[in-house]
Coordinates of C-alpha atoms in Angstrom, one line a residue:
X476 CA 14.6 190.7 39.3
X477 CA 18.2 191.7 40.0
X478 CA 17.0 195.2 40.8
X479 CA 14.5 193.9 43.3
X480 CA 17.2 191.9 45.0
X481 CA 19.5 195.1 45.2
X482 CA 16.6 197.1 46.7
X483 CA 16.0 194.3 49.2
X484 CA 19.7 194.3 50.3
X485 CA 19.7 198.1 50.5
X486 CA 16.7 198.2 52.9
X487 CA 18.2 195.3 54.9
X488 CA 21.3 197.3 55.4
X489 CA 19.3 200.3 56.5
X490 CA 17.4 198.0 59.0
X491 CA 20.7 196.6 60.4
X492 CA 22.1 200.2 60.9
X493 CA 18.8 201.3 62.6
X494 CA 18.9 198.2 64.9
X495 CA 22.5 199.1 65.8
X496 CA 21.5 202.6 66.6
X497 CA 18.6 201.4 68.7
X498 CA 21.1 199.1 70.5
X499 CA 23.5 201.9 71.2
X500 CA 20.6 204.0 72.6
X501 CA 20.4 201.4 75.3
X502 CA 22.1 202.5 78.5
X503 CA 23.0 198.9 79.2
X504 CA 24.7 198.5 75.7
X505 CA 26.6 201.8 76.3
X506 CA 27.8 200.8 79.7
X507 CA 28.8 197.5 78.3
X508 CA 30.8 199.2 75.5
X509 CA 32.4 201.7 77.8
X510 CA 33.6 199.1 80.4
X511 CA 34.8 196.9 77.5
X512 CA 36.8 199.7 75.9
X513 CA 38.1 200.9 79.2
X514 CA 39.4 197.4 79.9
X515 CA 40.5 196.2 76.4
X516 CA 42.2 199.4 75.0
X517 CA 44.8 199.4 77.9
X518 CA 45.5 195.8 77.4
X519 CA 46.2 196.3 73.7
X520 CA 48.5 199.3 74.5
X521 CA 50.2 197.3 77.3
X522 CA 50.9 194.4 74.9
X523 CA 52.4 196.6 72.2
X524 CA 54.2 198.7 74.8
X525 CA 55.8 195.7 76.4
X526 CA 56.9 194.2 73.1
X527 CA 58.2 197.5 71.7
X528 CA 60.0 198.4 75.0
X529 CA 61.5 194.9 75.1
X530 CA 62.9 195.2 71.6
X531 CA 64.4 198.6 72.2
X532 CA 66.0 197.5 75.5
X533 CA 67.2 194.2 74.0
X534 CA 68.8 196.0 71.1
X535 CA 70.6 198.4 73.4
X536 CA 71.8 195.7 75.6
X537 CA 73.1 193.7 72.7
X538 CA 74.9 196.7 71.3
X539 CA 76.4 197.3 74.7
X540 CA 77.6 193.7 75.1
X541 CA 79.1 193.6 71.6
X542 CA 80.7 196.9 72.0
X543 CA 82.5 195.9 75.2
X544 CA 83.7 192.6 73.6
X545 CA 85.0 194.6 70.5
X546 CA 86.8 197.1 72.8
X547 CA 88.6 194.2 74.5
X548 CA 89.5 192.7 71.1
X549 CA 90.6 196.2 69.9
X550 CA 93.0 196.4 72.8
X551 CA 94.4 193.0 71.8
X552 CA 94.8 194.2 68.3
X553 CA 96.8 197.3 69.4
X554 CA 98.8 195.2 72.0
X555 CA 99.9 192.7 69.3
X556 CA 100.4 195.3 66.5
X557 CA 97.8 193.4 64.5
X558 CA 97.2 196.1 62.0
X559 CA 100.9 196.7 61.4
X560 CA 102.1 193.2 61.2
X561 CA 99.1 191.7 59.2
X562 CA 101.6 190.9 56.3
X563 CA 104.4 189.5 58.5
X564 CA 105.4 185.9 58.1
X565 CA 107.0 185.8 61.6
X566 CA 106.0 182.7 63.5
X567 CA 105.2 184.5 66.7
X568 CA 103.3 187.2 64.9
X569 CA 101.4 184.5 63.1
X570 CA 100.6 182.7 66.3
X571 CA 99.3 186.0 68.0
X572 CA 97.2 186.7 64.8
X573 CA 95.6 183.2 65.0
X574 CA 94.7 183.9 68.6
X575 CA 93.0 187.1 67.8
X576 CA 91.3 185.6 64.7
X577 CA 90.0 182.9 66.9
X578 CA 88.6 185.5 69.3
X579 CA 87.0 187.2 66.4
X580 CA 85.6 184.0 65.1
X581 CA 84.2 183.1 68.5
X582 CA 82.5 186.5 68.8
X583 CA 81.2 186.3 65.4
X584 CA 79.8 182.8 66.0
X585 CA 78.5 183.8 69.4
X586 CA 76.3 186.6 68.0
X587 CA 75.8 185.1 64.6
X588 CA 77.4 188.0 62.9
X589 CA 80.3 189.3 60.8
X590 CA 83.4 191.3 61.8
X591 CA 85.6 193.1 59.5
X592 CA 89.0 194.8 60.6
X593 CA 89.7 197.9 58.4
X594 CA 93.0 199.7 58.6
X595 CA 93.7 203.4 58.1
X596 CA 93.9 203.0 54.4
X597 CA 90.3 201.7 54.4
X598 CA 91.6 198.3 53.5
X599 CA 89.8 195.2 54.9
X600 CA 92.6 193.1 56.5
X601 CA 90.3 190.5 58.2
X602 CA 86.8 189.3 57.5
X603 CA 85.2 186.6 59.5
X604 CA 83.2 185.7 56.4
X605 CA 86.5 185.6 54.3
X606 CA 84.7 187.6 51.6
X607 CA 86.2 191.1 51.6
X608 CA 89.8 190.5 52.8
X609 CA 92.2 192.8 50.8
X610 CA 89.4 194.9 49.4
X611 CA 89.0 198.6 50.0
X612 CA 85.7 199.7 51.7
X613 CA 84.4 203.2 51.4
X614 CA 81.5 203.6 53.8
X615 CA 80.1 206.7 55.5
X616 CA 80.0 205.0 58.8
X617 CA 83.6 203.8 58.6
X618 CA 84.9 207.3 57.6
X619 CA 83.0 209.0 60.4
X620 CA 84.3 206.3 62.8
X621 CA 87.9 207.3 61.8
X622 CA 86.9 210.9 62.6
X623 CA 85.8 209.8 66.1
X624 CA 82.1 209.4 65.6
X625 CA 80.8 205.8 66.5
X626 CA 77.7 204.7 64.6
X627 CA 75.1 202.1 65.3
X628 CA 72.2 201.0 63.1
X629 CA 69.3 198.6 63.8
X630 CA 67.5 197.2 60.8
X631 CA 64.4 195.3 62.1
X632 CA 63.2 194.6 58.6
X633 CA 66.4 192.6 57.6
X634 CA 67.1 191.5 61.2
X635 CA 70.6 192.8 61.9
X636 CA 72.5 195.3 64.0
X637 CA 75.4 197.2 62.5
X638 CA 78.0 199.1 64.5
X639 CA 81.4 200.7 64.0
X640 CA 84.0 200.5 66.8
X641 CA 87.3 202.4 66.6
X642 CA 90.7 200.7 67.2
X643 CA 92.4 203.3 69.4
X644 CA 96.1 203.4 70.1
X645 CA 96.8 205.3 73.3
X646 CA 100.4 206.5 74.0
X647 CA 101.9 208.3 77.0
X648 CA 104.9 210.6 76.6
X649 CA 106.8 212.3 79.4
X650 CA 107.0 211.5 83.0
X651 CA 105.2 212.6 86.2
X652 CA 103.2 215.8 86.0
X653 CA 104.5 216.4 82.5
X654 CA 103.1 213.2 81.3
X655 CA 100.9 213.4 78.1
X656 CA 98.4 210.9 76.8
X657 CA 97.7 210.9 73.1
X658 CA 95.2 208.7 71.3
X659 CA 95.1 207.8 67.6
X660 CA 92.5 205.8 65.7
X661 CA 94.5 203.2 63.7
X662 CA 91.6 201.1 62.4
X663 CA 87.9 200.4 62.6
X664 CA 85.9 197.2 63.3
X665 CA 82.8 197.1 61.2
X666 CA 80.5 194.6 62.8
X667 CA 77.1 193.2 61.7
X668 CA 75.3 190.9 64.2
X669 CA 72.1 189.1 63.8
X670 CA 68.9 190.1 65.8
X671 CA 67.2 186.8 65.2
X672 CA 67.3 185.8 68.8
X673 CA 65.8 189.2 69.8
X674 CA 63.1 188.7 67.2
X675 CA 62.4 185.2 68.4
X676 CA 62.2 186.4 71.9
X677 CA 59.9 189.1 70.7
X678 CA 57.6 186.7 69.0
X679 CA 57.5 184.5 72.1
X680 CA 56.8 187.5 74.3
X681 CA 54.2 188.6 71.8
X682 CA 52.4 185.2 71.7
X683 CA 52.5 185.2 75.6
X684 CA 51.3 188.8 75.9
X685 CA 48.5 188.0 73.3
X686 CA 47.5 184.9 75.3
X687 CA 47.4 187.0 78.5
X688 CA 45.4 189.7 76.6
X689 CA 42.8 187.2 75.3
X690 CA 42.3 185.9 78.8
X691 CA 42.0 189.5 80.2
X692 CA 39.5 190.3 77.4
X693 CA 37.4 187.4 78.2
X694 CA 37.4 188.3 81.8
X695 CA 36.6 192.0 80.9
X696 CA 33.8 190.8 78.6
X697 CA 32.2 188.9 81.4
X698 CA 32.8 191.7 83.9
X699 CA 31.4 194.3 81.4
X700 CA 28.3 192.2 80.9
X701 CA 27.9 191.6 84.6
X702 CA 28.4 195.2 85.5
X703 CA 26.2 196.5 82.8
X704 CA 23.3 194.3 84.0
X705 CA 24.0 195.2 87.7
X706 CA 24.3 198.9 87.1
X707 CA 21.0 199.1 85.0
X708 CA 19.0 196.8 87.3
X709 CA 17.6 199.6 89.4
X710 CA 16.4 201.3 86.3
X711 CA 14.7 198.1 85.3
X712 CA 13.1 198.0 88.7
X713 CA 11.8 201.5 88.1
X714 CA 10.4 200.4 84.7
X715 CA 8.7 197.3 86.2
X716 CA 7.2 199.4 89.1
X717 CA 5.9 201.9 86.6
X718 CA 4.5 199.3 84.3
X719 CA 2.7 197.7 87.3
X720 CA 1.1 201.0 88.1
X721 CA 0.2 201.6 84.4
X722 CA -1.4 198.1 84.2
X723 CA -3.4 198.8 87.3
X724 CA -1.9 196.1 89.5
X725 CA -0.8 198.8 92.0
X726 CA -1.4 202.4 92.8
X727 CA 1.1 202.7 95.7
X728 CA 4.2 205.0 95.5
X729 CA 7.3 203.3 94.3
X730 CA 10.8 203.3 95.9
X731 CA 14.1 202.4 94.3
X732 CA 16.8 204.2 96.5
X733 CA 19.8 202.5 94.7
X734 CA 21.1 205.7 93.0
X735 CA 20.6 209.4 93.4
X736 CA 19.2 209.4 89.9
X737 CA 16.7 206.7 90.5
X738 CA 15.6 208.6 93.7
X739 CA 15.0 211.7 91.5
X740 CA 13.1 209.7 88.9
X741 CA 11.0 207.9 91.5
X742 CA 10.2 211.0 93.3
X743 CA 9.1 212.7 90.2
X744 CA 7.0 209.7 89.2
X745 CA 5.5 209.6 92.8
X746 CA 4.6 213.3 92.6
X747 CA 3.0 212.6 89.2
X748 CA 1.1 209.7 90.6
X749 CA 0.0 211.7 93.6
X750 CA -1.2 214.4 91.2
X751 CA -3.0 211.9 89.0
X752 CA -4.8 210.5 92.1
X753 CA -5.8 213.9 93.2
X754 CA -7.2 214.6 89.7
X755 CA -8.9 211.3 89.6
X756 CA -10.5 211.9 93.0
X757 CA -11.4 215.5 91.9
X758 CA -13.0 214.1 88.7
X759 CA -15.1 211.5 90.7
X760 CA -16.1 214.1 93.2
X761 CA -16.9 216.5 90.4
X762 CA -19.1 213.9 88.6
X763 CA -20.8 213.1 91.9
X764 CA -21.4 216.8 92.7
X765 CA -22.7 217.5 89.1
X766 CA -25.1 214.6 89.3
X767 CA -26.3 215.7 92.7
X768 CA -26.6 219.5 91.7
X769 CA -28.4 218.7 88.5
X770 CA -30.7 216.2 90.1
X771 CA -31.8 218.4 92.9
X772 CA -33.7 220.9 90.8
X773 CA -35.1 218.1 88.7
X774 CA -36.4 216.5 91.9
X775 CA -37.9 219.6 93.2
X776 CA -39.7 220.2 89.8
X777 CA -41.0 216.6 89.8
X778 CA -42.3 216.9 93.4
X779 CA -44.1 220.1 92.6
X780 CA -45.5 218.7 89.3
X781 CA -46.6 215.5 91.1
X782 CA -48.4 217.6 93.7
X783 CA -50.3 219.5 91.0
X784 CA -51.2 216.3 89.3
X785 CA -52.3 214.6 92.5
X786 CA -54.8 217.4 93.3
X787 CA -58.0 217.4 91.2
X788 CA -59.1 220.9 91.7
X789 CA -56.1 223.1 92.2
X790 CA -56.8 226.8 93.1
X791 CA -55.3 229.3 90.6
X792 CA -53.3 230.9 93.3
X793 CA -51.6 227.5 94.4
X794 CA -51.1 226.6 90.7
X795 CA -49.4 229.9 90.0
X796 CA -47.2 229.5 93.2
X797 CA -46.2 226.0 92.2
X798 CA -45.4 227.2 88.6
X799 CA -43.3 230.1 89.9
X800 CA -41.3 227.6 92.0
X801 CA -40.9 225.3 89.0
X802 CA -39.6 228.3 86.9
X803 CA -37.2 229.2 89.8
X804 CA -35.8 225.6 89.7
X805 CA -35.5 225.7 85.9
X806 CA -33.5 228.9 86.2
X807 CA -31.3 227.4 88.8
X808 CA -30.7 224.4 86.6
X809 CA -29.9 226.7 83.7
X810 CA -27.4 228.6 85.9
X811 CA -25.6 225.4 86.9
X812 CA -25.5 224.2 83.2
X813 CA -24.2 227.7 82.1
X814 CA -21.5 227.7 84.8
X815 CA -20.5 224.1 83.9
X816 CA -20.1 224.9 80.3
X817 CA -18.0 228.0 81.1
X818 CA -15.8 225.8 83.3
X819 CA -15.4 223.1 80.8
X820 CA -14.4 225.6 78.2
X821 CA -11.8 227.1 80.5
X822 CA -10.4 223.6 81.3
X823 CA -9.5 222.9 77.7
X824 CA -5.7 223.3 77.2
X825 CA -6.2 224.5 73.6
X826 CA -8.6 227.2 74.7
X827 CA -7.7 230.5 73.1
X828 CA -7.9 233.9 74.7
X829 CA -9.1 236.9 72.7
X830 CA -6.4 239.4 73.9
X831 CA -7.1 243.0 73.3
X832 CA -5.9 246.3 74.9
X833 CA -8.6 247.1 77.5
X834 CA -9.2 250.1 79.8
X835 CA -9.6 248.3 83.2
X836 CA -11.0 251.4 84.9
X837 CA -13.9 251.7 82.3
X838 CA -14.5 248.0 82.5
X839 CA -14.7 248.1 86.3
X840 CA -17.1 251.2 86.2
X841 CA -19.3 249.2 83.8
X842 CA -19.5 246.0 85.9
X843 CA -20.2 248.0 89.1
X844 CA -22.9 249.9 87.3
X845 CA -24.6 246.6 86.3
X846 CA -24.3 245.2 89.9
X847 CA -25.4 248.2 91.9
X848 CA -29.2 247.5 91.5
X849 CA -28.4 244.1 93.3
X850 CA -26.3 246.0 96.0
X851 CA -29.3 248.4 96.6
X852 CA -31.7 245.5 97.0
X853 CA -29.3 244.0 99.5
X854 CA -28.8 247.4 101.1
X855 CA -25.1 247.1 100.5
X856 CA -22.9 250.2 99.6
X857 CA -20.5 249.7 96.7
X858 CA -17.4 252.0 96.6
X859 CA -14.8 252.1 93.7
X860 CA -11.3 253.6 94.4
X861 CA -9.1 254.0 91.4
X862 CA -5.5 254.7 92.3
X863 CA -4.4 255.3 88.7
X864 CA -5.6 254.7 85.1
X865 CA -4.9 251.2 84.0
X866 CA -4.7 249.8 80.5
X867 CA -3.8 246.1 80.1
X868 CA -3.7 243.3 77.5
X869 CA -6.5 241.0 78.6
X870 CA -9.4 238.9 77.4
X871 CA -12.2 241.4 78.2
X872 CA -14.9 238.7 78.5
X873 CA -13.0 236.5 80.9
X874 CA -11.8 239.6 82.8
X875 CA -15.4 240.7 83.2
X876 CA -16.2 237.3 84.4
X877 CA -13.6 237.5 87.2
X878 CA -14.6 241.0 88.3
X879 CA -18.4 240.2 88.2
X880 CA -18.0 237.0 90.3
X881 CA -15.9 238.6 93.0
X882 CA -18.0 241.7 93.4
X883 CA -21.3 239.7 93.1
X884 CA -20.2 237.3 95.8
X885 CA -19.1 240.2 98.0
X886 CA -22.6 241.7 97.6
X887 CA -24.5 238.3 98.0
X888 CA -22.6 237.3 101.1
X889 CA -22.7 240.5 102.9
X890 CA -24.6 241.8 105.9
X891 CA -27.5 244.3 105.8
X892 CA -26.2 248.0 105.5
X893 CA -22.7 246.5 104.7
X894 CA -20.2 247.7 102.2
X895 CA -18.0 246.5 99.3
X896 CA -14.9 248.4 98.4
X897 CA -13.2 247.8 94.9
X898 CA -9.6 249.1 94.6
X899 CA -7.8 249.3 91.3
X900 CA -4.0 249.9 91.1
X901 CA -1.0 249.1 89.1
X902 CA 2.8 249.2 88.9
X903 CA 5.1 248.9 85.8
X904 CA 4.4 245.1 85.4
X905 CA 1.1 244.1 87.0
X906 CA -2.4 245.6 87.8
X907 CA -4.2 244.6 91.0
X908 CA -8.0 244.3 91.4
X909 CA -8.9 244.2 95.0
X910 CA -12.4 243.4 96.5
X911 CA -13.0 244.0 100.2
X912 CA -16.3 243.5 101.9
X913 CA -17.9 243.6 105.4
X914 CA -19.7 240.3 104.9
X915 CA -19.9 237.1 106.8
X916 CA -16.4 236.0 106.0
X917 CA -14.9 232.6 105.4
X918 CA -13.8 230.2 108.1
X919 CA -10.1 229.6 108.2
X920 CA -10.5 225.8 107.6
X921 CA -12.5 226.5 104.4
X922 CA -10.0 228.8 102.7
X923 CA -8.1 226.1 101.1
X924 CA -11.1 224.6 99.4
X925 CA -13.1 227.7 98.2
X926 CA -11.7 227.2 94.6
X927 CA -13.0 223.6 94.4
X928 CA -15.9 222.9 92.2
X929 CA -19.3 222.9 94.0
X930 CA -17.7 223.7 97.3
X931 CA -19.8 225.9 99.6
X932 CA -18.9 227.3 103.0
X933 CA -22.5 227.5 104.0
X934 CA -24.5 225.3 101.7
X935 CA -28.0 226.3 102.7
X936 CA -27.1 230.1 102.5
X937 CA -25.5 229.6 99.2
X938 CA -28.5 227.9 97.7
X939 CA -30.8 230.6 99.0
X940 CA -28.5 233.2 97.3
X941 CA -28.7 231.3 94.0
X942 CA -25.1 230.2 94.0
X943 CA -23.9 227.1 92.1
X944 CA -20.5 226.6 93.9
X945 CA -18.7 227.1 90.5
X946 CA -18.1 230.9 90.5
X947 CA -14.7 230.9 92.3
X948 CA -13.5 227.9 90.3
X949 CA -14.3 229.8 87.1
X950 CA -12.7 232.9 88.4
X951 CA -9.5 231.2 89.3
X952 CA -9.3 229.4 85.9
X953 CA -9.8 232.9 84.1
X954 CA -7.0 234.4 86.2
X955 CA -4.6 231.6 85.5
X956 CA -5.3 231.8 81.8
X957 CA -3.9 235.4 82.1
X958 CA -0.8 234.1 83.9
X959 CA -2.1 235.9 87.0
X960 CA -2.7 235.1 90.6
X961 CA -5.6 235.3 93.1
X962 CA -5.2 235.4 96.9
X963 CA -7.7 235.7 99.7
X964 CA -7.7 236.8 103.3
X965 CA -10.8 236.5 105.5
X966 CA -12.0 236.3 109.0
X967 CA -15.4 234.9 109.9
X968 CA -17.9 237.5 110.8
X969 CA -15.7 240.4 109.7
X970 CA -15.5 240.1 105.9
X971 CA -13.1 239.0 103.2
X972 CA -10.6 240.5 100.8
X973 CA -9.8 239.0 97.3
X974 CA -6.8 240.4 95.4
X975 CA -6.3 239.6 91.8
X976 CA -2.9 240.3 90.2
X977 CA -2.7 240.3 86.4
X978 CA 0.3 241.2 84.1
X979 CA -0.2 244.3 82.1
X980 CA 1.2 242.6 79.0
X981 CA -0.1 239.2 78.2
X982 CA 2.6 236.4 78.0
X983 CA 1.5 233.4 75.9
X984 CA 2.5 230.0 76.9

């Protein structure tokens, strides 16, 4: 039972971590955290900086104040020969001593500290705490002070400032320009003063700074939440607009021009939406065309069959003629279905190509040999011009389909006693297969649509030639599968020129 509880806790922890990660993946959450950190971190540093800076400056100021007071008292000590007469019982000396002791006591009370006067023999002659008078003190700070090095020490842990101040006797010998000033350290004042007032002020300042910091953090929290929502609102609008399109409530282009990024996202989506609309329209048109193209031969066959059934005594010659027409329509239906199947196969994105090294010159010769009987029947001369030998990595079946469709179209839609010229050339990267003819040509307004399925420039002439309107669509798909290109130039009544450009080495997707 205990193990089950532990396993449950373990998975709950993992779930919480995943939730946190998902939350951090949100742009709104990240913006909130960034704004919060940018606002809060300086506040924290500012608070500690102000408190620490105040402490440093307050200690320096306190040391300066006390040092000035001690220097004044030191001058009084020298002027009254306090160090030399500290054992004297003379009334005037005692009176001066009491005045100086009073000054020391006042200074000690003022700064809540302790002052000890130490003579050159390291003997304490005065202690405001009355604890060490008459004792000898051996301290590194005191000895170094006699050597002319003043020392200060701040102990924040115990709350006191300690400093040593030399008692300097300055004497002038000689007159005028020959005067010479000599200084001698006759004693040291070892002073310890409390830093409780500084600490109290620091605590007060810390409390006030913390209060201000809390107020600022609350303001920054509200501001971060507000800004995170405002800054991500355009993205939410983009999402809502896309969801409306996805749900089918709208199919119009969306516009969210708040940021450059949203403009780019919206433009990309609108282009995709436009492409999807075009594909949807193309599919609908394709279905309509397929229905029409498949229905037409069936209608013709039904009409012919009904005509035979309606006549009781049908002559053999008429019967044969009708049956030949029916066979012709069946062949036409078969061609349409075959072309549709070929087009569907090429439309599959997962369609694999069987790439082999093919001699394009031999392949072209073979295709032209197969099509020359059709050319002779149409009284069209076919000429093949090979600039150089070409060997390329292609799918031989699909490449044959491309060449056959282009040459066959050039023959079918040619004029009597016309010509078709096939030119094969290559460079170091691509080979080109060019088909020129002296045929009827293609109107300029139709050039943009010739690769669409079931599109015919001249529908009646196309049907007479046995065309399905799918040949160029199949050709273009096969060329694109080889990462190639197909272009056309044509002038109505003068002929057309199709140029196919295919890489010599196949590049997979």
